[in-house]
PDB file of C-alpha atoms in Angstrom:
ATOM      1  CA  MET A   1      30.025  -6.027   7.951  1.00 69.00           C
ATOM      2  CA  ARG A   2      28.875  -8.854  10.235  1.00 74.00           C
ATOM      3  CA  VAL A   3      25.907 -10.872   9.001  1.00 73.00           C
ATOM      4  CA  PRO A   4      22.919 -10.643  11.396  1.00 76.00           C
ATOM      5  CA  THR A   5      22.210 -13.955  13.129  1.00 79.00           C
ATOM      6  CA  LYS A   6      18.809 -14.583  11.547  1.00 76.00           C
ATOM      7  CA  LEU A   7      20.119 -13.841   8.020  1.00 75.00           C
ATOM      8  CA  ASP A   8      23.007 -16.211   8.656  1.00 74.00           C
ATOM      9  CA  GLU A   9      20.517 -18.916   9.713  1.00 80.00           C
ATOM     10  CA  TRP A  10      17.995 -18.295   6.919  1.00 80.00           C
ATOM     11  CA  PHE A  11      20.286 -17.540   3.990  1.00 74.00           C
ATOM     12  CA  ASP A  12      23.707 -18.778   5.030  1.00 80.00           C
ATOM     13  CA  GLY A  13      24.923 -15.181   4.888  1.00 80.00           C
ATOM     14  CA  TRP A  14      23.664 -12.095   3.102  1.00 86.00           C
ATOM     15  CA  PRO A  15      20.962 -12.774   0.462  1.00 88.00           C
ATOM     16  CA  GLU A  16      21.938 -12.199  -3.171  1.00 90.00           C
ATOM     17  CA  LEU A  17      18.825 -10.071  -3.737  1.00 94.00           C
ATOM     18  CA  VAL A  18      15.995  -8.768  -1.595  1.00 94.00           C
ATOM     19  CA  CYS A  19      12.600  -8.060  -3.180  1.00 96.00           C
ATOM     20  CA  LEU A  20      10.270  -6.046  -0.979  1.00 95.00           C
ATOM     21  CA  ASP A  21       6.585  -5.333  -1.294  1.00 93.00           C
ATOM     22  CA  LEU A  22       5.578  -1.715  -0.768  1.00 93.00           C
ATOM     23  CA  ASP A  23       2.058  -1.563   0.729  1.00 91.00           C
ATOM     24  CA  GLY A  24       1.636  -3.632   3.851  1.00 90.00           C
ATOM     25  CA  THR A  25       5.333  -4.468   4.096  1.00 91.00           C
ATOM     26  CA  LEU A  26       7.302  -1.228   4.007  1.00 95.00           C
ATOM     27  CA  ILE A  27       4.468   1.234   4.438  1.00 95.00           C
ATOM     28  CA  ASP A  28       1.008   1.337   5.913  1.00 96.00           C
ATOM     29  CA  SER A  29      -0.898   3.195   3.201  1.00 96.00           C
ATOM     30  CA  VAL A  30      -4.367   2.092   4.320  1.00 97.00           C
ATOM     31  CA  PRO A  31      -5.277   5.381   6.051  1.00 98.00           C
ATOM     32  CA  ASP A  32      -4.798   7.343   2.808  1.00 97.00           C
ATOM     33  CA  LEU A  33      -6.375   4.620   0.703  1.00 97.00           C
ATOM     34  CA  ALA A  34      -9.376   4.557   3.027  1.00 98.00           C
ATOM     35  CA  GLN A  35      -9.846   8.305   2.757  1.00 98.00           C
ATOM     36  CA  ALA A  36      -9.758   8.031  -1.028  1.00 98.00           C
ATOM     37  CA  VAL A  37     -12.274   5.158  -1.023  1.00 98.00           C
ATOM     38  CA  ASP A  38     -14.552   7.045   1.324  1.00 98.00           C
ATOM     39  CA  TYR A  39     -14.331  10.152  -0.879  1.00 98.00           C
ATOM     40  CA  ALA A  40     -15.303   8.127  -3.970  1.00 98.00           C
ATOM     41  CA  LEU A  41     -18.196   6.467  -2.136  1.00 98.00           C
ATOM     42  CA  MET A  42     -19.506   9.790  -0.834  1.00 98.00           C
ATOM     43  CA  GLN A  43     -19.243  11.346  -4.327  1.00 98.00           C
ATOM     44  CA  ALA A  44     -21.506   8.503  -5.480  1.00 98.00           C
ATOM     45  CA  GLY A  45     -23.985   9.212  -2.673  1.00 97.00           C
ATOM     46  CA  ALA A  46     -22.972   6.333  -0.403  1.00 98.00           C
ATOM     47  CA  ASN A  47     -21.805   6.242   3.192  1.00 98.00           C
ATOM     48  CA  PRO A  48     -18.078   6.047   3.903  1.00 98.00           C
ATOM     49  CA  ALA A  49     -16.757   2.551   4.559  1.00 98.00           C
ATOM     50  CA  GLY A  50     -14.113   3.563   7.100  1.00 98.00           C
ATOM     51  CA  GLU A  51     -10.491   2.590   7.540  1.00 97.00           C
ATOM     52  CA  ASP A  52     -11.106  -0.731   9.362  1.00 98.00           C
ATOM     53  CA  ARG A  53     -13.332  -2.057   6.609  1.00 98.00           C
ATOM     54  CA  VAL A  54     -11.087  -0.786   3.796  1.00 98.00           C
ATOM     55  CA  ARG A  55      -8.107  -2.493   5.470  1.00 96.00           C
ATOM     56  CA  THR A  56      -9.837  -5.865   4.807  1.00 96.00           C
ATOM     57  CA  TRP A  57     -10.206  -5.032   1.101  1.00 96.00           C
ATOM     58  CA  VAL A  58      -6.658  -4.031   0.198  1.00 93.00           C
ATOM     59  CA  GLY A  59      -4.087  -6.162  -1.586  1.00 88.00           C
ATOM     60  CA  PHE A  60      -5.570  -6.782  -4.995  1.00 90.00           C
ATOM     61  CA  GLY A  61      -5.114  -3.415  -6.667  1.00 90.00           C
ATOM     62  CA  ALA A  62      -7.117  -0.214  -6.869  1.00 93.00           C
ATOM     63  CA  ALA A  63      -9.738  -1.430  -9.334  1.00 94.00           C
ATOM     64  CA  LYS A  64     -10.630  -4.391  -7.140  1.00 96.00           C
ATOM     65  CA  LEU A  65     -10.632  -2.119  -4.061  1.00 97.00           C
ATOM     66  CA  ILE A  66     -13.220   0.149  -5.664  1.00 98.00           C
ATOM     67  CA  GLU A  67     -15.225  -2.837  -6.896  1.00 97.00           C
ATOM     68  CA  GLN A  68     -15.405  -4.197  -3.328  1.00 98.00           C
ATOM     69  CA  ALA A  69     -16.328  -0.799  -1.917  1.00 98.00           C
ATOM     70  CA  MET A  70     -19.072  -0.357  -4.464  1.00 98.00           C
ATOM     71  CA  GLN A  71     -20.463  -3.821  -3.741  1.00 98.00           C
ATOM     72  CA  TRP A  72     -20.432  -3.081  -0.007  1.00 98.00           C
ATOM     73  CA  ALA A  73     -22.259   0.229  -0.636  1.00 98.00           C
ATOM     74  CA  ASP A  74     -24.658  -1.445  -3.063  1.00 98.00           C
ATOM     75  CA  LEU A  75     -23.793   1.011  -5.818  1.00 98.00           C
ATOM     76  CA  PRO A  76     -24.708   0.222  -9.418  1.00 97.00           C
ATOM     77  CA  LYS A  77     -21.905  -0.948 -11.708  1.00 96.00           C
ATOM     78  CA  ALA A  78     -22.717   1.983 -14.011  1.00 97.00           C
ATOM     79  CA  LEU A  79     -20.953   4.232 -11.479  1.00 97.00           C
ATOM     80  CA  ALA A  80     -17.723   2.210 -11.543  1.00 97.00           C
ATOM     81  CA  GLU A  81     -15.794   4.463 -13.922  1.00 97.00           C
ATOM     82  CA  ASN A  82     -16.713   7.625 -11.986  1.00 97.00           C
ATOM     83  CA  CYS A  83     -15.929   6.007  -8.616  1.00 98.00           C
ATOM     84  CA  TYR A  84     -12.583   4.746  -9.825  1.00 97.00           C
ATOM     85  CA  ARG A  85     -11.699   8.169 -11.280  1.00 97.00           C
ATOM     86  CA  ASP A  86     -12.754   9.966  -8.069  1.00 98.00           C
ATOM     87  CA  PHE A  87     -10.686   7.519  -6.019  1.00 98.00           C
ATOM     88  CA  LEU A  88      -7.555   7.947  -8.152  1.00 96.00           C
ATOM     89  CA  LEU A  89      -7.752  11.742  -8.268  1.00 97.00           C
ATOM     90  CA  TYR A  90      -8.324  12.045  -4.536  1.00 98.00           C
ATOM     91  CA  TYR A  91      -5.570   9.511  -3.752  1.00 96.00           C
ATOM     92  CA  ARG A  92      -3.123  11.347  -6.021  1.00 95.00           C
ATOM     93  CA  ASP A  93      -3.743  14.587  -4.167  1.00 96.00           C
ATOM     94  CA  HIS A  94      -3.579  13.022  -0.671  1.00 96.00           C
ATOM     95  CA  LEU A  95      -1.086  10.214  -1.279  1.00 94.00           C
ATOM     96  CA  THR A  96       1.059  10.421   1.839  1.00 94.00           C
ATOM     97  CA  GLU A  97      -0.872  12.499   4.363  1.00 96.00           C
ATOM     98  CA  LYS A  98      -1.380   9.566   6.743  1.00 97.00           C
ATOM     99  CA  THR A  99       0.839   6.882   5.191  1.00 96.00           C
ATOM    100  CA  THR A 100       3.603   5.736   7.536  1.00 96.00           C
ATOM    101  CA  LEU A 101       6.655   3.532   7.397  1.00 95.00           C
ATOM    102  CA  TYR A 102       6.488   0.401   9.493  1.00 95.00           C
ATOM    103  CA  PRO A 103       8.955   0.234  12.395  1.00 94.00           C
ATOM    104  CA  ASN A 104      12.596  -0.507  11.537  1.00 92.00           C
ATOM    105  CA  VAL A 105      12.095  -0.152   7.774  1.00 94.00           C
ATOM    106  CA  VAL A 106      14.698   2.599   7.397  1.00 95.00           C
ATOM    107  CA  GLN A 107      17.248   0.673   9.442  1.00 92.00           C
ATOM    108  CA  LEU A 108      16.596  -2.494   7.454  1.00 91.00           C
ATOM    109  CA  LEU A 109      17.026  -0.759   4.093  1.00 94.00           C
ATOM    110  CA  LYS A 110      20.194   0.969   5.273  1.00 93.00           C
ATOM    111  CA  THR A 111      21.593  -2.334   6.515  1.00 91.00           C
ATOM    112  CA  PHE A 112      21.023  -4.012   3.167  1.00 92.00           C
ATOM    113  CA  LYS A 113      22.475  -1.024   1.308  1.00 94.00           C
ATOM    114  CA  ARG A 114      25.635  -0.947   3.479  1.00 92.00           C
ATOM    115  CA  ALA A 115      26.072  -4.676   2.922  1.00 91.00           C
ATOM    116  CA  GLY A 116      25.791  -4.200  -0.858  1.00 94.00           C
ATOM    117  CA  VAL A 117      22.641  -6.343  -1.142  1.00 94.00           C
ATOM    118  CA  PRO A 118      20.647  -5.370  -4.274  1.00 97.00           C
ATOM    119  CA  MET A 119      17.029  -4.495  -3.518  1.00 96.00           C
ATOM    120  CA  ALA A 120      13.953  -4.425  -5.686  1.00 96.00           C
ATOM    121  CA  LEU A 121      10.510  -2.993  -5.002  1.00 94.00           C
ATOM    122  CA  VAL A 122       7.543  -5.127  -6.009  1.00 91.00           C
ATOM    123  CA  THR A 123       4.093  -3.564  -6.070  1.00 90.00           C
ATOM    124  CA  ASN A 124       0.814  -3.619  -7.969  1.00 86.00           C
ATOM    125  CA  LYS A 125       0.398   0.113  -7.236  1.00 87.00           C
ATOM    126  CA  PRO A 126       0.506   2.282 -10.395  1.00 84.00           C
ATOM    127  CA  SER A 127       3.971   3.763 -10.801  1.00 86.00           C
ATOM    128  CA  VAL A 128       2.673   7.316 -10.595  1.00 87.00           C
ATOM    129  CA  PHE A 129       1.852   6.604  -6.924  1.00 88.00           C
ATOM    130  CA  VAL A 130       5.148   4.868  -6.133  1.00 87.00           C
ATOM    131  CA  GLN A 131       7.542   7.732  -6.787  1.00 79.00           C
TER     132      GLN A 131
END
């Protein structure tokens, strides 16, 4: 299989290994994450934050996401455990309703597979949500 031009320039041929991040690289999971955050906030009596705001909070794990949402909503820290639980349970039940692959992801993965390039998935998402 011919090496794509950019890979030939960047790696002098096929890379020996490709490590890919999940959220924000392969998939856009923010719509589902935002719904789960909003659900947890509303269960605690706060207004929903909305997808645009939640998008600015993602990237540091679920616990930090809920911490930021609670700070934004001015919720007491005493509610943290309940908010986190509500978020996780809702997210588990609605994990991929609005999550989408970014363009060309399938083609990219197939290309690496056909070329025999080993791939690894790197994520801070709990494994129960990765399957």
